[in-house]
PDB file of C-alpha atoms in Angstrom:
ATOM      1  CA  UNK K   1     -20.050   4.334   1.768  1.00 95.00           C
ATOM      2  CA  UNK K   2     -16.178   5.533   1.963  1.00 97.00           C
ATOM      3  CA  UNK K   3     -13.726   2.743   2.609  1.00 98.00           C
ATOM      4  CA  UNK K   4      -9.941   4.130   4.205  1.00 98.00           C
ATOM      5  CA  UNK K   5      -6.866   2.460   3.905  1.00 98.00           C
ATOM      6  CA  UNK K   6      -3.353   3.375   5.191  1.00 98.00           C
ATOM      7  CA  UNK K   7      -0.727   1.798   3.578  1.00 98.00           C
ATOM      8  CA  UNK K   8       2.886   1.677   2.502  1.00 98.00           C
ATOM      9  CA  UNK K   9       3.953   0.640  -0.908  1.00 97.00           C
ATOM     10  CA  UNK K  10       6.587  -0.808   0.707  1.00 96.00           C
ATOM     11  CA  UNK K  11       4.690  -3.246   3.329  1.00 97.00           C
ATOM     12  CA  UNK K  12       3.989  -7.194   1.769  1.00 97.00           C
ATOM     13  CA  UNK K  13       1.118  -7.721   3.154  1.00 98.00           C
ATOM     14  CA  UNK K  14      -0.162  -4.720   2.149  1.00 98.00           C
ATOM     15  CA  UNK K  15      -0.714  -5.619  -1.287  1.00 98.00           C
ATOM     16  CA  UNK K  16      -1.525  -9.557  -0.535  1.00 98.00           C
ATOM     17  CA  UNK K  17      -4.426  -7.153   1.689  1.00 98.00           C
ATOM     18  CA  UNK K  18      -5.145  -5.415  -1.650  1.00 98.00           C
ATOM     19  CA  UNK K  19      -5.577  -8.491  -3.579  1.00 98.00           C
ATOM     20  CA  UNK K  20      -7.877  -9.937  -0.032  1.00 98.00           C
ATOM     21  CA  UNK K  21     -10.037  -6.451   0.240  1.00 98.00           C
ATOM     22  CA  UNK K  22     -10.571  -6.729  -3.823  1.00 98.00           C
ATOM     23  CA  UNK K  23     -11.595 -10.343  -3.717  1.00 98.00           C
ATOM     24  CA  UNK K  24     -14.403  -9.495  -1.368  1.00 98.00           C
ATOM     25  CA  UNK K  25     -15.430  -6.219  -3.165  1.00 98.00           C
ATOM     26  CA  UNK K  26     -16.370  -8.005  -6.330  1.00 97.00           C
ATOM     27  CA  UNK K  27     -18.398 -10.768  -3.853  1.00 97.00           C
ATOM     28  CA  UNK K  28     -20.458  -7.939  -2.707  1.00 98.00           C
ATOM     29  CA  UNK K  29     -23.649  -6.342  -4.130  1.00 96.00           C
ATOM     30  CA  UNK K  30     -23.981  -2.418  -3.186  1.00 96.00           C
ATOM     31  CA  UNK K  31     -19.739  -2.023  -4.871  1.00 96.00           C
ATOM     32  CA  UNK K  32     -20.417   0.279  -6.995  1.00 96.00           C
ATOM     33  CA  UNK K  33     -21.093   2.265  -3.815  1.00 96.00           C
ATOM     34  CA  UNK K  34     -17.780   1.706  -2.250  1.00 97.00           C
ATOM     35  CA  UNK K  35     -15.177   4.790  -2.669  1.00 97.00           C
ATOM     36  CA  UNK K  36     -12.237   4.065  -1.595  1.00 97.00           C
ATOM     37  CA  UNK K  37      -9.691   6.082  -0.467  1.00 98.00           C
ATOM     38  CA  UNK K  38      -5.885   4.964   0.058  1.00 98.00           C
ATOM     39  CA  UNK K  39      -4.062   6.532   2.634  1.00 98.00           C
ATOM     40  CA  UNK K  40      -0.530   7.350   3.386  1.00 98.00           C
ATOM     41  CA  UNK K  41       1.798   5.691   6.287  1.00 98.00           C
ATOM     42  CA  UNK K  42       5.383   4.525   6.661  1.00 98.00           C
ATOM     43  CA  UNK K  43       6.297   1.937   8.203  1.00 95.00           C
ATOM     44  CA  UNK K  44       9.597   3.254   8.894  1.00 94.00           C
ATOM     45  CA  UNK K  45      10.484   6.923   7.875  1.00 96.00           C
ATOM     46  CA  UNK K  46      13.769   7.068   8.428  1.00 95.00           C
ATOM     47  CA  UNK K  47      14.706   4.478   5.866  1.00 94.00           C
ATOM     48  CA  UNK K  48      17.612   5.431   3.365  1.00 94.00           C
ATOM     49  CA  UNK K  49      16.977   4.942  -0.051  1.00 95.00           C
ATOM     50  CA  UNK K  50      19.950   2.063  -1.145  1.00 93.00           C
ATOM     51  CA  UNK K  51      19.966   1.553  -5.050  1.00 91.00           C
ATOM     52  CA  UNK K  52      21.335  -1.997  -5.939  1.00 87.00           C
ATOM     53  CA  UNK K  53      20.542  -3.741  -2.034  1.00 88.00           C
ATOM     54  CA  UNK K  54      17.913  -6.234  -2.594  1.00 88.00           C
ATOM     55  CA  UNK K  55      15.870  -6.325   0.611  1.00 93.00           C
ATOM     56  CA  UNK K  56      17.031 -10.346   1.068  1.00 94.00           C
ATOM     57  CA  UNK K  57      21.011  -8.357   2.290  1.00 92.00           C
ATOM     58  CA  UNK K  58      19.324  -5.301   3.914  1.00 92.00           C
ATOM     59  CA  UNK K  59      17.388  -6.972   6.524  1.00 93.00           C
ATOM     60  CA  UNK K  60      20.497  -9.549   7.244  1.00 94.00           C
ATOM     61  CA  UNK K  61      22.867  -6.437   7.607  1.00 94.00           C
ATOM     62  CA  UNK K  62      20.223  -5.005  10.376  1.00 91.00           C
ATOM     63  CA  UNK K  63      20.084  -8.784  11.818  1.00 95.00           C
ATOM     64  CA  UNK K  64      23.744  -9.411  12.228  1.00 96.00           C
ATOM     65  CA  UNK K  65      21.906 -12.586   9.819  1.00 97.00           C
ATOM     66  CA  UNK K  66      23.376 -14.228   6.744  1.00 96.00           C
ATOM     67  CA  UNK K  67      21.143 -13.869   3.420  1.00 93.00           C
ATOM     68  CA  UNK K  68      19.914 -17.303   3.473  1.00 95.00           C
ATOM     69  CA  UNK K  69      18.861 -17.050   6.511  1.00 96.00           C
ATOM     70  CA  UNK K  70      16.468 -13.794   4.987  1.00 95.00           C
ATOM     71  CA  UNK K  71      15.172 -15.490   2.763  1.00 96.00           C
ATOM     72  CA  UNK K  72      14.215 -18.670   5.070  1.00 95.00           C
ATOM     73  CA  UNK K  73      12.452 -15.044   6.690  1.00 93.00           C
ATOM     74  CA  UNK K  74      10.549 -14.496   3.826  1.00 96.00           C
ATOM     75  CA  UNK K  75       9.740 -17.666   2.147  1.00 97.00           C
ATOM     76  CA  UNK K  76       6.638 -17.851   3.586  1.00 95.00           C
ATOM     77  CA  UNK K  77       5.377 -14.043   2.256  1.00 97.00           C
ATOM     78  CA  UNK K  78       6.210 -14.888  -1.268  1.00 98.00           C
ATOM     79  CA  UNK K  79       3.962 -17.980  -0.678  1.00 98.00           C
ATOM     80  CA  UNK K  80       1.101 -15.765   0.200  1.00 97.00           C
ATOM     81  CA  UNK K  81       1.458 -13.303  -2.607  1.00 98.00           C
ATOM     82  CA  UNK K  82       0.945 -15.912  -4.817  1.00 98.00           C
ATOM     83  CA  UNK K  83      -1.393 -17.478  -3.690  1.00 97.00           C
ATOM     84  CA  UNK K  84      -3.548 -14.091  -4.091  1.00 98.00           C
ATOM     85  CA  UNK K  85      -2.157 -14.244  -8.183  1.00 98.00           C
ATOM     86  CA  UNK K  86       1.034 -11.756  -6.610  1.00 98.00           C
ATOM     87  CA  UNK K  87       5.258 -12.864  -7.966  1.00 98.00           C
ATOM     88  CA  UNK K  88       7.044 -11.206  -5.162  1.00 98.00           C
ATOM     89  CA  UNK K  89      11.108 -10.814  -6.298  1.00 97.00           C
ATOM     90  CA  UNK K  90      12.503  -9.580  -3.261  1.00 95.00           C
ATOM     91  CA  UNK K  91      16.167 -10.542  -4.390  1.00 93.00           C
ATOM     92  CA  UNK K  92      15.525  -7.672  -6.731  1.00 93.00           C
ATOM     93  CA  UNK K  93      12.790  -5.332  -4.485  1.00 95.00           C
ATOM     94  CA  UNK K  94      14.636  -2.088  -4.050  1.00 95.00           C
ATOM     95  CA  UNK K  95      15.528  -0.573  -1.089  1.00 95.00           C
ATOM     96  CA  UNK K  96      13.726   2.923  -1.268  1.00 96.00           C
ATOM     97  CA  UNK K  97      12.498   5.580   1.038  1.00 97.00           C
ATOM     98  CA  UNK K  98       9.163   5.764   0.134  1.00 98.00           C
ATOM     99  CA  UNK K  99       8.131   9.061   1.424  1.00 98.00           C
ATOM    100  CA  UNK K 100       8.011  10.631  -2.886  1.00 98.00           C
ATOM    101  CA  UNK K 101       5.833   7.417  -3.979  1.00 98.00           C
ATOM    102  CA  UNK K 102       3.278   8.046  -1.681  1.00 98.00           C
ATOM    103  CA  UNK K 103       3.477  11.848  -2.411  1.00 98.00           C
ATOM    104  CA  UNK K 104       2.804  10.810  -5.694  1.00 98.00           C
ATOM    105  CA  UNK K 105      -0.184   8.247  -4.647  1.00 98.00           C
ATOM    106  CA  UNK K 106      -1.683  11.590  -2.785  1.00 98.00           C
ATOM    107  CA  UNK K 107      -1.423  13.741  -6.968  1.00 98.00           C
ATOM    108  CA  UNK K 108      -2.918  11.040  -8.307  1.00 98.00           C
ATOM    109  CA  UNK K 109      -5.984  10.933  -5.608  1.00 98.00           C
ATOM    110  CA  UNK K 110      -6.906  14.210  -7.277  1.00 97.00           C
ATOM    111  CA  UNK K 111      -7.863  12.554 -10.316  1.00 97.00           C
ATOM    112  CA  UNK K 112      -9.454   9.296  -9.328  1.00 97.00           C
ATOM    113  CA  UNK K 113      -6.476   7.836  -9.774  1.00 98.00           C
ATOM    114  CA  UNK K 114      -5.265   6.160  -5.923  1.00 98.00           C
ATOM    115  CA  UNK K 115      -5.988   2.563  -6.841  1.00 98.00           C
ATOM    116  CA  UNK K 116      -3.886   3.151 -10.205  1.00 98.00           C
ATOM    117  CA  UNK K 117      -0.853   4.110  -8.210  1.00 98.00           C
ATOM    118  CA  UNK K 118      -0.997   1.882  -5.827  1.00 98.00           C
ATOM    119  CA  UNK K 119      -1.608  -1.440  -7.694  1.00 98.00           C
ATOM    120  CA  UNK K 120       1.279  -0.029 -10.245  1.00 98.00           C
ATOM    121  CA  UNK K 121       4.037   1.181  -7.159  1.00 98.00           C
ATOM    122  CA  UNK K 122       3.315  -2.091  -5.390  1.00 98.00           C
ATOM    123  CA  UNK K 123       3.828  -4.181  -8.865  1.00 98.00           C
ATOM    124  CA  UNK K 124       7.387  -1.836  -8.723  1.00 98.00           C
ATOM    125  CA  UNK K 125       8.597  -2.574  -5.960  1.00 97.00           C
ATOM    126  CA  UNK K 126       7.344  -5.826  -5.304  1.00 98.00           C
ATOM    127  CA  UNK K 127       8.159  -7.811  -8.593  1.00 98.00           C
ATOM    128  CA  UNK K 128       9.285  -5.783 -10.898  1.00 97.00           C
ATOM    129  CA  UNK K 129      12.268  -4.709  -9.259  1.00 96.00           C
ATOM    130  CA  UNK K 130      12.278  -1.120 -10.082  1.00 97.00           C
ATOM    131  CA  UNK K 131      13.451   2.687  -7.379  1.00 97.00           C
ATOM    132  CA  UNK K 132      10.353   4.183  -6.348  1.00 97.00           C
ATOM    133  CA  UNK K 133      12.651   6.383  -4.437  1.00 98.00           C
ATOM    134  CA  UNK K 134      13.901   7.362  -8.566  1.00 98.00           C
ATOM    135  CA  UNK K 135      12.178  10.651  -9.904  1.00 98.00           C
ATOM    136  CA  UNK K 136      12.074   9.437 -13.193  1.00 98.00           C
ATOM    137  CA  UNK K 137      10.737   5.962 -11.628  1.00 98.00           C
ATOM    138  CA  UNK K 138       7.979   7.495 -10.934  1.00 98.00           C
ATOM    139  CA  UNK K 139       7.887  10.030 -13.642  1.00 98.00           C
ATOM    140  CA  UNK K 140       7.234   7.047 -15.821  1.00 98.00           C
ATOM    141  CA  UNK K 141       4.494   5.169 -13.208  1.00 98.00           C
ATOM    142  CA  UNK K 142       2.955   8.345 -13.343  1.00 98.00           C
ATOM    143  CA  UNK K 143       2.193   8.644 -16.748  1.00 98.00           C
ATOM    144  CA  UNK K 144       1.244   4.787 -17.095  1.00 98.00           C
ATOM    145  CA  UNK K 145      -1.067   5.138 -15.230  1.00 98.00           C
ATOM    146  CA  UNK K 146      -2.816   8.879 -16.567  1.00 98.00           C
ATOM    147  CA  UNK K 147      -0.561  11.231 -15.479  1.00 98.00           C
ATOM    148  CA  UNK K 148       1.514  14.161 -17.204  1.00 98.00           C
ATOM    149  CA  UNK K 149       5.046  12.536 -17.038  1.00 98.00           C
ATOM    150  CA  UNK K 150       6.449  16.569 -16.483  1.00 98.00           C
ATOM    151  CA  UNK K 151       3.639  17.565 -13.975  1.00 98.00           C
ATOM    152  CA  UNK K 152       4.670  14.396 -11.676  1.00 98.00           C
ATOM    153  CA  UNK K 153       8.393  15.867 -12.208  1.00 98.00           C
ATOM    154  CA  UNK K 154       8.429  19.106 -11.566  1.00 98.00           C
ATOM    155  CA  UNK K 155       5.921  17.509  -8.517  1.00 98.00           C
ATOM    156  CA  UNK K 156       8.910  15.728  -7.046  1.00 98.00           C
ATOM    157  CA  UNK K 157      11.317  18.695  -7.919  1.00 98.00           C
ATOM    158  CA  UNK K 158       9.280  20.717  -4.586  1.00 98.00           C
ATOM    159  CA  UNK K 159       7.578  19.558  -1.667  1.00 98.00           C
ATOM    160  CA  UNK K 160       4.717  19.571  -3.777  1.00 98.00           C
ATOM    161  CA  UNK K 161       1.608  16.838  -1.499  1.00 98.00           C
ATOM    162  CA  UNK K 162       4.222  16.619   1.373  1.00 98.00           C
ATOM    163  CA  UNK K 163       1.768  18.577   4.131  1.00 98.00           C
ATOM    164  CA  UNK K 164      -0.578  15.590   2.377  1.00 98.00           C
ATOM    165  CA  UNK K 165       1.336  12.933   3.411  1.00 98.00           C
ATOM    166  CA  UNK K 166       1.882  13.752   6.679  1.00 98.00           C
ATOM    167  CA  UNK K 167      -1.620  14.413   7.451  1.00 98.00           C
ATOM    168  CA  UNK K 168      -2.514  11.124   6.697  1.00 98.00           C
ATOM    169  CA  UNK K 169       0.499   9.786   8.666  1.00 98.00           C
ATOM    170  CA  UNK K 170      -0.594  12.358  11.717  1.00 98.00           C
ATOM    171  CA  UNK K 171      -4.756  10.991  11.000  1.00 97.00           C
ATOM    172  CA  UNK K 172      -3.589   7.191  11.795  1.00 97.00           C
ATOM    173  CA  UNK K 173      -1.613   7.721  14.702  1.00 96.00           C
ATOM    174  CA  UNK K 174      -4.596  10.071  16.141  1.00 96.00           C
ATOM    175  CA  UNK K 175      -7.293   6.590  15.391  1.00 94.00           C
ATOM    176  CA  UNK K 176      -4.193   4.003  17.209  1.00 93.00           C
ATOM    177  CA  UNK K 177      -2.510   2.610  13.854  1.00 95.00           C
ATOM    178  CA  UNK K 178      -0.351   1.196  14.678  1.00 90.00           C
ATOM    179  CA  UNK K 179       0.405  -1.424  11.913  1.00 93.00           C
ATOM    180  CA  UNK K 180      -0.346  -2.194   8.189  1.00 98.00           C
ATOM    181  CA  UNK K 181      -2.573  -2.361   5.638  1.00 98.00           C
ATOM    182  CA  UNK K 182      -5.330  -0.530   7.902  1.00 98.00           C
ATOM    183  CA  UNK K 183      -8.788  -0.643   6.740  1.00 98.00           C
ATOM    184  CA  UNK K 184     -11.892   1.878   7.590  1.00 98.00           C
ATOM    185  CA  UNK K 185     -15.447   1.056   6.771  1.00 98.00           C
ATOM    186  CA  UNK K 186     -17.144   4.481   6.967  1.00 96.00           C
ATOM    187  CA  UNK K 187     -15.412   5.159  10.233  1.00 94.00           C
ATOM    188  CA  UNK K 188     -17.457   2.848  11.883  1.00 94.00           C
ATOM    189  CA  UNK K 189     -15.376  -0.596  12.004  1.00 97.00           C
ATOM    190  CA  UNK K 190     -11.594  -1.094  11.069  1.00 97.00           C
ATOM    191  CA  UNK K 191      -9.798  -3.849   9.596  1.00 98.00           C
ATOM    192  CA  UNK K 192      -5.624  -4.208  10.618  1.00 97.00           C
ATOM    193  CA  UNK K 193      -3.740  -6.644   8.629  1.00 97.00           C
ATOM    194  CA  UNK K 194      -4.559  -8.814   5.404  1.00 97.00           C
ATOM    195  CA  UNK K 195      -7.593 -11.145   6.977  1.00 97.00           C
ATOM    196  CA  UNK K 196      -9.219 -13.567   5.069  1.00 97.00           C
ATOM    197  CA  UNK K 197     -11.623 -12.396   2.340  1.00 98.00           C
ATOM    198  CA  UNK K 198     -14.815 -13.055   4.395  1.00 98.00           C
ATOM    199  CA  UNK K 199     -13.511 -10.817   7.366  1.00 98.00           C
ATOM    200  CA  UNK K 200     -13.718  -7.921   4.746  1.00 98.00           C
ATOM    201  CA  UNK K 201     -16.725  -9.503   3.503  1.00 98.00           C
ATOM    202  CA  UNK K 202     -18.711  -9.064   6.249  1.00 98.00           C
ATOM    203  CA  UNK K 203     -17.617  -6.148   7.692  1.00 98.00           C
ATOM    204  CA  UNK K 204     -18.450  -4.356   3.888  1.00 98.00           C
ATOM    205  CA  UNK K 205     -22.249  -5.677   4.475  1.00 97.00           C
ATOM    206  CA  UNK K 206     -22.351  -4.593   8.863  1.00 97.00           C
ATOM    207  CA  UNK K 207     -20.953  -1.289   7.519  1.00 97.00           C
ATOM    208  CA  UNK K 208     -23.080  -0.820   4.305  1.00 96.00           C
ATOM    209  CA  UNK K 209     -26.331  -1.925   6.098  1.00 95.00           C
ATOM    210  CA  UNK K 210     -25.732   0.397   9.523  1.00 94.00           C
ATOM    211  CA  UNK K 211     -24.697   2.916   7.240  1.00 89.00           C
ATOM    212  CA  UNK K 212     -28.247   2.780   5.088  1.00 84.00           C
ATOM    213  CA  UNK K 213     -29.986   3.114   8.686  1.00 81.00           C
ATOM    214  CA  UNK K 214     -28.968   6.827   9.754  1.00 63.00           C
TER     215      UNK K 214
END
């Protein structure tokens, strides 16, 4: 059974949702029968990469507020992440357009490394404060998960995997995805957002059961 996950690596709830889904998957007795496919989605395609500007300052400027206000707004998200064993350092996170990161994910998917790419990109963005729109950084991430560094740099120098990213985004619009994370189970059920692990487990069980009845 396939589970498709539309996600954006700059979406804080997507990383949290990944952990909650993984917790459910660990409890699912047929987890070895589950194929996971990560799909591309951009929360804000118009984002301009701004190395040197952190998320707190970026949001404060966009909303015409103080940096302290922005820190306070993010506090609950930081705690939610902490509850899932994740460390969010918004003071280090670099504002970056995620399109090239999605191209890397698409490349990784071709070699069965989509989940590893997603995981390391999340960590690079939210925890390590790396610029996930920088070609050398993306090449290092690719190399860390098992891709050829030179091949990643060559891919990024052209428009390879651009169509794949755009097709994922178009399909998301077609099926009515309005936000991410968005989980689709065997094209039977869907869960939107970082829901409790119990909700993921219940849906896994229901979708799997129905898939075996066909």
